[in-house]
XYZ file of C-alpha atoms in Angstrom:
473
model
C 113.449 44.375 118.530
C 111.578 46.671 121.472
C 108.581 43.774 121.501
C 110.921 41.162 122.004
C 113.229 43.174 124.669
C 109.744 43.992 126.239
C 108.233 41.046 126.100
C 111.003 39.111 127.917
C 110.930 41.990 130.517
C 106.869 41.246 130.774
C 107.283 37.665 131.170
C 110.338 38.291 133.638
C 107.978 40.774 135.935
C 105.320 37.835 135.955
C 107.220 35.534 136.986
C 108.743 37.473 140.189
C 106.042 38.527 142.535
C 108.644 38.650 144.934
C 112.393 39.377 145.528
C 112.390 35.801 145.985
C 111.338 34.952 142.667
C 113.245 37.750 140.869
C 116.548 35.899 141.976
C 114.751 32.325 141.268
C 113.844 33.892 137.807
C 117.927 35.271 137.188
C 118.948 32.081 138.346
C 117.647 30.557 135.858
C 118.335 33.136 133.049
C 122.043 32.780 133.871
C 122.263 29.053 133.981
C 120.805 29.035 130.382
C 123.180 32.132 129.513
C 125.945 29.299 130.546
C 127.178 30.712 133.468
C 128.163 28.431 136.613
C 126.592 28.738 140.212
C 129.332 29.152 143.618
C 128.416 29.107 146.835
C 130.022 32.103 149.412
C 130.070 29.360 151.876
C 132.916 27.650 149.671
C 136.371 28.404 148.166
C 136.287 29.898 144.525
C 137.877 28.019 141.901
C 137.875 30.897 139.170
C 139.081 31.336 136.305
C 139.775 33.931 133.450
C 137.227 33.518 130.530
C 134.779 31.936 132.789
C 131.246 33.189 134.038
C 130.171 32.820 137.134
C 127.348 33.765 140.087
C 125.991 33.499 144.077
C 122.832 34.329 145.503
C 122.690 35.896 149.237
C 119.619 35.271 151.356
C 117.918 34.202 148.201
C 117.085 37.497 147.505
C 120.264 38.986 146.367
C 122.107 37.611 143.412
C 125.479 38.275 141.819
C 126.649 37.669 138.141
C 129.901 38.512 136.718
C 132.108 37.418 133.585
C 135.826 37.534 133.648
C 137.924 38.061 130.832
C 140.206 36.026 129.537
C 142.950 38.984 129.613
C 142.395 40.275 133.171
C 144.701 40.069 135.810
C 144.856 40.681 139.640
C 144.230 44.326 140.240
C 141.907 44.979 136.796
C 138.831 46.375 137.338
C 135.458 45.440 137.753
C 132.498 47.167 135.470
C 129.429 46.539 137.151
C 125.337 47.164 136.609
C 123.893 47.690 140.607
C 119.867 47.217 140.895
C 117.381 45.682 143.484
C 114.764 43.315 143.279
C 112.522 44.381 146.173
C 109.800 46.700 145.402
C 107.031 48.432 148.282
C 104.334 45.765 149.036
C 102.600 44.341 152.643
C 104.252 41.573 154.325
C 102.522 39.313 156.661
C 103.055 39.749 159.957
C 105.026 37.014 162.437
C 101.127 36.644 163.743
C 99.175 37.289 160.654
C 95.985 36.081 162.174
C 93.073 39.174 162.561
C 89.021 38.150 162.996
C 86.901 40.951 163.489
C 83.252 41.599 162.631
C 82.986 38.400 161.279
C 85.643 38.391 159.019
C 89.058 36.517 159.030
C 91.636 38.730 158.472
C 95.658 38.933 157.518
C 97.890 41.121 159.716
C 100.262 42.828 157.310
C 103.294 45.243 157.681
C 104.285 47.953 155.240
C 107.768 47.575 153.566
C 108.992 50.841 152.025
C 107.435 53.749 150.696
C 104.497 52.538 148.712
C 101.474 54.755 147.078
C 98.997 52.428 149.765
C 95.906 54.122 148.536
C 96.414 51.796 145.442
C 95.854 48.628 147.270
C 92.764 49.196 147.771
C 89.935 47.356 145.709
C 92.790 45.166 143.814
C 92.562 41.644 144.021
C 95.719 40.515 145.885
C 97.364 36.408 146.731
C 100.032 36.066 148.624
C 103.896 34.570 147.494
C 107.008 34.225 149.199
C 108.941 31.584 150.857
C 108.370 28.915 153.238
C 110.841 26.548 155.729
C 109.026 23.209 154.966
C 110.283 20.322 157.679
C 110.838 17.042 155.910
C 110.437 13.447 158.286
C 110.406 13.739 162.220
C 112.228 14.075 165.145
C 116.402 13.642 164.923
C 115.514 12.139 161.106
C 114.002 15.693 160.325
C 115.132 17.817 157.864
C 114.630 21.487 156.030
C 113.657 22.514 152.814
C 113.576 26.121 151.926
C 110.657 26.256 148.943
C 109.449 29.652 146.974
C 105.465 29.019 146.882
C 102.654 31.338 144.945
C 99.479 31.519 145.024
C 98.192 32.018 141.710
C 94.386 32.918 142.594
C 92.948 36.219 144.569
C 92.362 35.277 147.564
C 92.798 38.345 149.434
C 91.508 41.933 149.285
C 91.041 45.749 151.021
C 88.012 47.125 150.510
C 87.390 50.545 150.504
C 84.630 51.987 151.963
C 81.786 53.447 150.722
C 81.347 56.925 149.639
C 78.018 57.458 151.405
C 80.192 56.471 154.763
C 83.034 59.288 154.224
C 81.062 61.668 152.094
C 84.607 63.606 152.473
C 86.791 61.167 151.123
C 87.112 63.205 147.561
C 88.549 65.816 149.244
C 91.276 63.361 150.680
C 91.776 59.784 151.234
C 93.479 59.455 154.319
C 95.002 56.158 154.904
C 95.275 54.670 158.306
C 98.093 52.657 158.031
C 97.122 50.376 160.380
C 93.547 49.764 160.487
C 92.701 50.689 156.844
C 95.219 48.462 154.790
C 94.382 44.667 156.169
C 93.213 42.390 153.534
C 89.811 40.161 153.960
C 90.689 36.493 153.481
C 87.142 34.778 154.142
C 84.019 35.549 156.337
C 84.044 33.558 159.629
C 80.835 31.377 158.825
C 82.272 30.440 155.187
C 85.273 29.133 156.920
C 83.950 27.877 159.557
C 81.352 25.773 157.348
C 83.962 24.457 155.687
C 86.185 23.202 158.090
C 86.441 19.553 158.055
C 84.785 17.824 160.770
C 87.794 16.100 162.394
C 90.145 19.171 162.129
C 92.271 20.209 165.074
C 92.190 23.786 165.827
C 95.879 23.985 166.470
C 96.687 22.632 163.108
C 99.714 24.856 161.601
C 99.580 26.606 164.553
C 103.420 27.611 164.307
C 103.775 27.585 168.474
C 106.526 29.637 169.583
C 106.807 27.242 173.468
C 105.730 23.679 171.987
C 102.174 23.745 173.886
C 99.151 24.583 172.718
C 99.892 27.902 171.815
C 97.298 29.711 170.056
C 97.386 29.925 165.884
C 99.349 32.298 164.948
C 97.559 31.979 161.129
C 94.655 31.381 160.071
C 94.411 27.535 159.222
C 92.802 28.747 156.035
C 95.571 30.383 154.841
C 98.212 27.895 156.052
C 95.936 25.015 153.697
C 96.440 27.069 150.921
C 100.258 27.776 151.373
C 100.590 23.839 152.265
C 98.522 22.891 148.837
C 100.810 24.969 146.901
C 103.885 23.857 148.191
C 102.456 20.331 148.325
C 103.180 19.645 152.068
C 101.198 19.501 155.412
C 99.883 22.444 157.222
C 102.046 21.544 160.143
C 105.220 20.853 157.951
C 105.494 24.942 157.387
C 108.080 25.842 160.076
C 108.418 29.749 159.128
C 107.831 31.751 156.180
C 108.141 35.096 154.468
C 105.436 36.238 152.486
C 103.763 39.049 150.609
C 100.792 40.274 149.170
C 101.155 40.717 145.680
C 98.750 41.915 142.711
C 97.102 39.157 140.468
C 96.805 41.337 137.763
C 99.252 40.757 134.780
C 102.152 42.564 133.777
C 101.529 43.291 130.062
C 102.272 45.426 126.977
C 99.633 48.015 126.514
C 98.375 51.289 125.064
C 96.446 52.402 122.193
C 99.712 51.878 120.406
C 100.945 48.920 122.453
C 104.082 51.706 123.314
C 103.913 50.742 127.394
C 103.962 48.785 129.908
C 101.494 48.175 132.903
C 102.718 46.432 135.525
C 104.227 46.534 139.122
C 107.153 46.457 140.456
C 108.536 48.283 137.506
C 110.737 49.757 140.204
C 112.590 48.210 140.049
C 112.534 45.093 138.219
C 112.873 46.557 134.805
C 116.535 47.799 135.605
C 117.261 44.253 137.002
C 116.452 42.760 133.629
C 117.716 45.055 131.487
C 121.205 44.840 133.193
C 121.154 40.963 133.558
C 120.152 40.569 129.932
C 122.587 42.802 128.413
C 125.154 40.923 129.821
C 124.238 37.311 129.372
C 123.702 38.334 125.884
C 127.073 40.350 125.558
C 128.709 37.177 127.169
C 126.851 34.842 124.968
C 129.444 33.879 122.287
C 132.745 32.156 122.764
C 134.809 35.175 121.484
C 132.826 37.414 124.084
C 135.582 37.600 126.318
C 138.446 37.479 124.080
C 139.795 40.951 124.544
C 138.201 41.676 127.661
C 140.468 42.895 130.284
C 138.249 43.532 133.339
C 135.600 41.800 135.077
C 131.819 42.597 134.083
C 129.434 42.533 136.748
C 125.612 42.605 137.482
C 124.325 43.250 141.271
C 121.115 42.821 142.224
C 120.351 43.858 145.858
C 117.170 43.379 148.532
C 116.358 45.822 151.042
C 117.154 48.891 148.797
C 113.637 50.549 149.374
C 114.043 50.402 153.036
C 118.114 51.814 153.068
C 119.658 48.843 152.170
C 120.910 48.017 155.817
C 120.930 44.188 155.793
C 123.163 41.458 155.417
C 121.869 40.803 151.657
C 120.818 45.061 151.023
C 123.754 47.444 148.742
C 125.207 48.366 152.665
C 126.666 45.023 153.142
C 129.990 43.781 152.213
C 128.430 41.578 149.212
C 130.091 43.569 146.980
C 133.466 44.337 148.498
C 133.202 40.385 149.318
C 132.795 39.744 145.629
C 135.604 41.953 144.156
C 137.990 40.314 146.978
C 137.536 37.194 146.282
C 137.494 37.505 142.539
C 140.990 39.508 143.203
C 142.507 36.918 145.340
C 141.833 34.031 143.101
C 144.352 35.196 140.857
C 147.007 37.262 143.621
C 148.046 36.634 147.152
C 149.110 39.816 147.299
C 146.082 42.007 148.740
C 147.562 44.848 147.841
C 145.633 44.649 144.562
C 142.202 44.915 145.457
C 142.314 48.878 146.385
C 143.994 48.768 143.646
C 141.236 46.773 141.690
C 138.713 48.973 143.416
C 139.751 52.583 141.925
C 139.840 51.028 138.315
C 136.317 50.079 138.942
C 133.044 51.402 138.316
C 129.317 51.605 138.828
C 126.515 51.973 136.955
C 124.157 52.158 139.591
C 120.420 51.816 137.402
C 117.055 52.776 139.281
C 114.019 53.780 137.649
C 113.202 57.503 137.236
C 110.555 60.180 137.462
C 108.943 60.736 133.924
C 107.516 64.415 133.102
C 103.868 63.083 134.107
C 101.325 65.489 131.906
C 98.854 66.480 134.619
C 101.327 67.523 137.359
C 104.037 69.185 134.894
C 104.721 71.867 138.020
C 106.717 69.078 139.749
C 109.516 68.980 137.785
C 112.495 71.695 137.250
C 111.922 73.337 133.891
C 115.140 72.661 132.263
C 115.323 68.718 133.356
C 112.014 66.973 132.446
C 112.387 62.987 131.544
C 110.021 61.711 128.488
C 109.293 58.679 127.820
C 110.860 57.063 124.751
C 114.113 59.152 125.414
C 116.359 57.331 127.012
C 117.859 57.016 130.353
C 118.040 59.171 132.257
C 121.127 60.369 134.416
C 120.044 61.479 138.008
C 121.857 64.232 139.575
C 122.151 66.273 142.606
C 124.767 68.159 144.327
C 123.796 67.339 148.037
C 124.924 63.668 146.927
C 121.729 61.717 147.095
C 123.024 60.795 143.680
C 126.895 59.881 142.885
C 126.531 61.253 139.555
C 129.678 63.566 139.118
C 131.040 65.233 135.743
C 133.357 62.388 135.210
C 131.187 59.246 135.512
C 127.872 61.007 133.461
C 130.458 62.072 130.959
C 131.662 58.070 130.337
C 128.298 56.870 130.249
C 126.909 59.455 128.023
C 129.882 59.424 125.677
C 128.919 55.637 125.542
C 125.548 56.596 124.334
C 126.629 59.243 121.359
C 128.604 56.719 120.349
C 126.041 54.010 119.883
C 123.391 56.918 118.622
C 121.264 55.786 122.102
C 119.376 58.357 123.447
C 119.976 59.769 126.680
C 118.521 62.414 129.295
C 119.083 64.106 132.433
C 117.135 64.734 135.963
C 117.790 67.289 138.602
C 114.722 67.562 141.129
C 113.314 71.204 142.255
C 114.951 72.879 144.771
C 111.763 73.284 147.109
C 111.512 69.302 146.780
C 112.774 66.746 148.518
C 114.935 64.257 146.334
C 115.477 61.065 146.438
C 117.921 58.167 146.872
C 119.720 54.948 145.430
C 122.011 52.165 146.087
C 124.608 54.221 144.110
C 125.976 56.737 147.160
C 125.871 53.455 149.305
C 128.213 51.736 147.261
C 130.184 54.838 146.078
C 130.701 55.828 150.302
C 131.290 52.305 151.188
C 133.600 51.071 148.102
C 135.228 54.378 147.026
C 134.214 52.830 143.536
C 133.415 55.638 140.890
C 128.904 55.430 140.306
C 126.782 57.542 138.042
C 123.119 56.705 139.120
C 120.740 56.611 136.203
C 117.329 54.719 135.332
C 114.408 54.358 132.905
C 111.333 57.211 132.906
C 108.501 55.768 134.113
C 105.106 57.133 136.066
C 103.377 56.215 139.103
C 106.325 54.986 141.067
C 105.791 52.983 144.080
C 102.557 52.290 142.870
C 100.567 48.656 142.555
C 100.385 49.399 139.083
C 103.284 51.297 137.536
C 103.999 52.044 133.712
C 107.094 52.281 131.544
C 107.236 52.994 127.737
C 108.079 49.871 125.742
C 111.253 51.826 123.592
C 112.783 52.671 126.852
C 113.022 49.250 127.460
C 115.358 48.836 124.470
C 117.232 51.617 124.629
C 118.660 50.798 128.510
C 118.668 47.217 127.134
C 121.356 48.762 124.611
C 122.877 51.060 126.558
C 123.777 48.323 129.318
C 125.055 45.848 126.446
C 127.279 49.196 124.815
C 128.541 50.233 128.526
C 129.895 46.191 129.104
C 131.223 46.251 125.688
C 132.893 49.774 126.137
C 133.845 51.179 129.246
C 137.296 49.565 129.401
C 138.913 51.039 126.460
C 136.888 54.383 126.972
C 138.366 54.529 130.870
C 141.889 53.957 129.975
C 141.490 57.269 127.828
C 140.812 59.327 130.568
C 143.079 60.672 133.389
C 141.412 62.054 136.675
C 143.962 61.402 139.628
């Protein structure tokens, strides 16, 4: 069961080098799963029994299954994640030559371990604008595109150059971290003898403005996406890793990959509930609404049109509510019976740096998830929502752990006290151990891939009956 679980998850991180591609990848998951795609720019035809979802910005995508018993003014039981992880984005004028190299201009997103990037081999994925015919016949094509070979890379330098650097590698973050994409003679050798040097130039006035990108770079892109150099309007793109995602380990029990963090919570939430809405009977009894989010922008605080601080979600519940009521008088309603499992990865106990976490809350791998606390808020875990999920767990015999940082540490944060602040909807925040966060290459344990896997499917299957028990306000 854990190598199959896994092995989806491995073959879902490979195929989503970028936040792009994560939603590309659920997409097509939940068409398979039989659920139907709507468009926010349209009116919602929806009905009870039904399973539906929307993508924002193509980088944010929503999933939810009614049931065939709810009503205006039920709740909504949702799964929260994000699909973005730390990486280097291109620049809007990637082009750098200097010392007789061609260079890409990149911009840190988020909090990444940079030192990692060095000495990897790194391509480049995204999405393009791709303009289709000319002049008032023209139109746009918005187009994911990969490239699947290393074609870029950030040398480090040479010990005998910074005979210090074991003592502390200090990362400039702008001079150090800008990948090599050719030498200057190589690609000037190669250059075919009739090319124009504005080709792909991208000009911001119309007139000869000088390349913004290499031309290099933009033949590559317009290979892959099997276009013309100068049919690439705009694009967003990444470096990524080429390096595989895999299961590994003397005893195959983890998995190596990036973007762990956090990817694996997106898949473990969107599988668990295609598969718990997989049958015809699924929704039967089902009285609520059950929901997977899966947010951009969360590791730079979420503040974007598509990011956990928009109104995505409220949007979502609203409209859900008011295709079956007029009366709007239902969605606060609808709102206080909800509630959020907001799912993030977490801090494993890592062996060689034990010191760093609090003695009495240390995360192992194969144990579960892990329920993040802390009582300045930078969790929304409070006694009543990490009771409900636990008791969820003891009753399906899942394993289940807690997390409280240091005090002299900083902790912290998660799309869960943005959406419990901005909804009023009751959150526990909780995620899978793992080590080397925010690093290229992170690692998870293969069993704790099952068990949220489980504990998603349980809490879907669960939480209504178990919140009518319980009485707060």
């Amino acid at each position: 069961m854990e190598r199959s679980v896994a092995s989806d998850l491995v073959d879902f991180l490979n195929a989503s080098p970028t936040a792009f591609h994560a939603v590309e990848e659920a997409k097509r998951q939940l068409k398979n799963g039989g659920y139907e795609q709507i468009s926010e720019k349209e009116d919602w035809n929806l009905q009870a029994g039904k399973k539906y979802f929307f993508t924002r910005n193509y980088s944010t995508i929503v999933a939810f299954a009614i049931g065939k018993k709810y009503v205006a003014g039920n709740g909504s039981y949702i799964i929260g994640a994000h699909t973005d992880s730390p990486c280097l984005k291109l620049k809007p004028i990637s082009k750098v030559a200097k010392g007789g190299f061609l260079q890409v201009g990149v911009q840190l997103y988020g909090g990444g371990l940079w030192h990692t990037w060095f000495d990897r081999d790194l391509t480049v994925a995204g999405r393009m604008i791709i303009k289709q015919g000319k002049d008032d016949s023209a139109s746009y094509t918005h187009r994911l595109v990969r490239i699947e070979e290393p074609i870029l890379r950030i040398p480090t330098l040479a010990i005998h150059l910074d005979r210090d650097v074991n003592d502390g590698f200090k990362v400039n973050k702008h001079s150090h971290l800008v990948p090599i994409l050719a030498t200057s003679i190589k690609a000037e050798l190669n250059k075919p003898v009739t090319e124009n040097s504005d080709v792909g130039a991208l000009p911001t006035d119309g007139k000869n403005s000088p390349e913004k990108h290499h031309s290099l770079l933009l033949k590559l892109l317009a290979t892959q996406a099997s276009c013309e150099p100068d049919e690439i309007c705009d694009f967003e793109l990444q470096a990524c890793d080429t390096q595989p995602s895999l299961i590994a380990g003397a005893m195959k029990e983890f998995i190596f990959s990036g973007r762990l963090d956090n990817l694996c919570m997106s898949f473990c939430s969107l599988k668990a509930l295609i598969d718990i809405t997989s049958s015809e009977s699924s929704l039967e009894n089902e009285t609520g609404v059950r929901m997977v989010a899966l947010f951009d922008h969360e590791e730079v605080g979420s503040n974007s049109a598509q990011g956990a601080g928009s109104p995505v979600m409220l949007d979502a519940l609203s409209r859900i509510t008011s295709s079956f009521s007029s009366d709007s008088k239902l969605l606060k309603i609808a709102i206080q019976r909800s509630f959020i499992v907001s799912a993030d990865m977490a801090h494993a106990l890592h062996p060689n740096y034990m010191d760093k976490h609090e003695e009495n809350h240390q995360p192992k791998m194969h144990s579960g998830l892990v329920i993040k606390h802390n009582a300045n808020q930078r969790y929304a875990t409070n006694a009543v929502t990490s009771f409900m999920f636990r008791e969820i767990a003891q009753k399906h015999k899942i394993p289940i752990q807690d997390f409280v940082v240091r005090n002299d540490m900083g902790c912290g944060s998660t799309i869960g006290p943005i959406l419990a602040s901005g909804m009023g909807i009751r959150t526990v925040d909780v995620g899978g151990p793992q080590l080397s966060m925010h690093s290229i290459r992170e690692m998870c344990a293969v069993d704790d891939v099952k068990h949220a896997y489980e504990h998603f499917k349980a809490y879907f299957l669960e939480i209504s009956a178990l919140d009518a028990k319980l009485r707060v306000d």
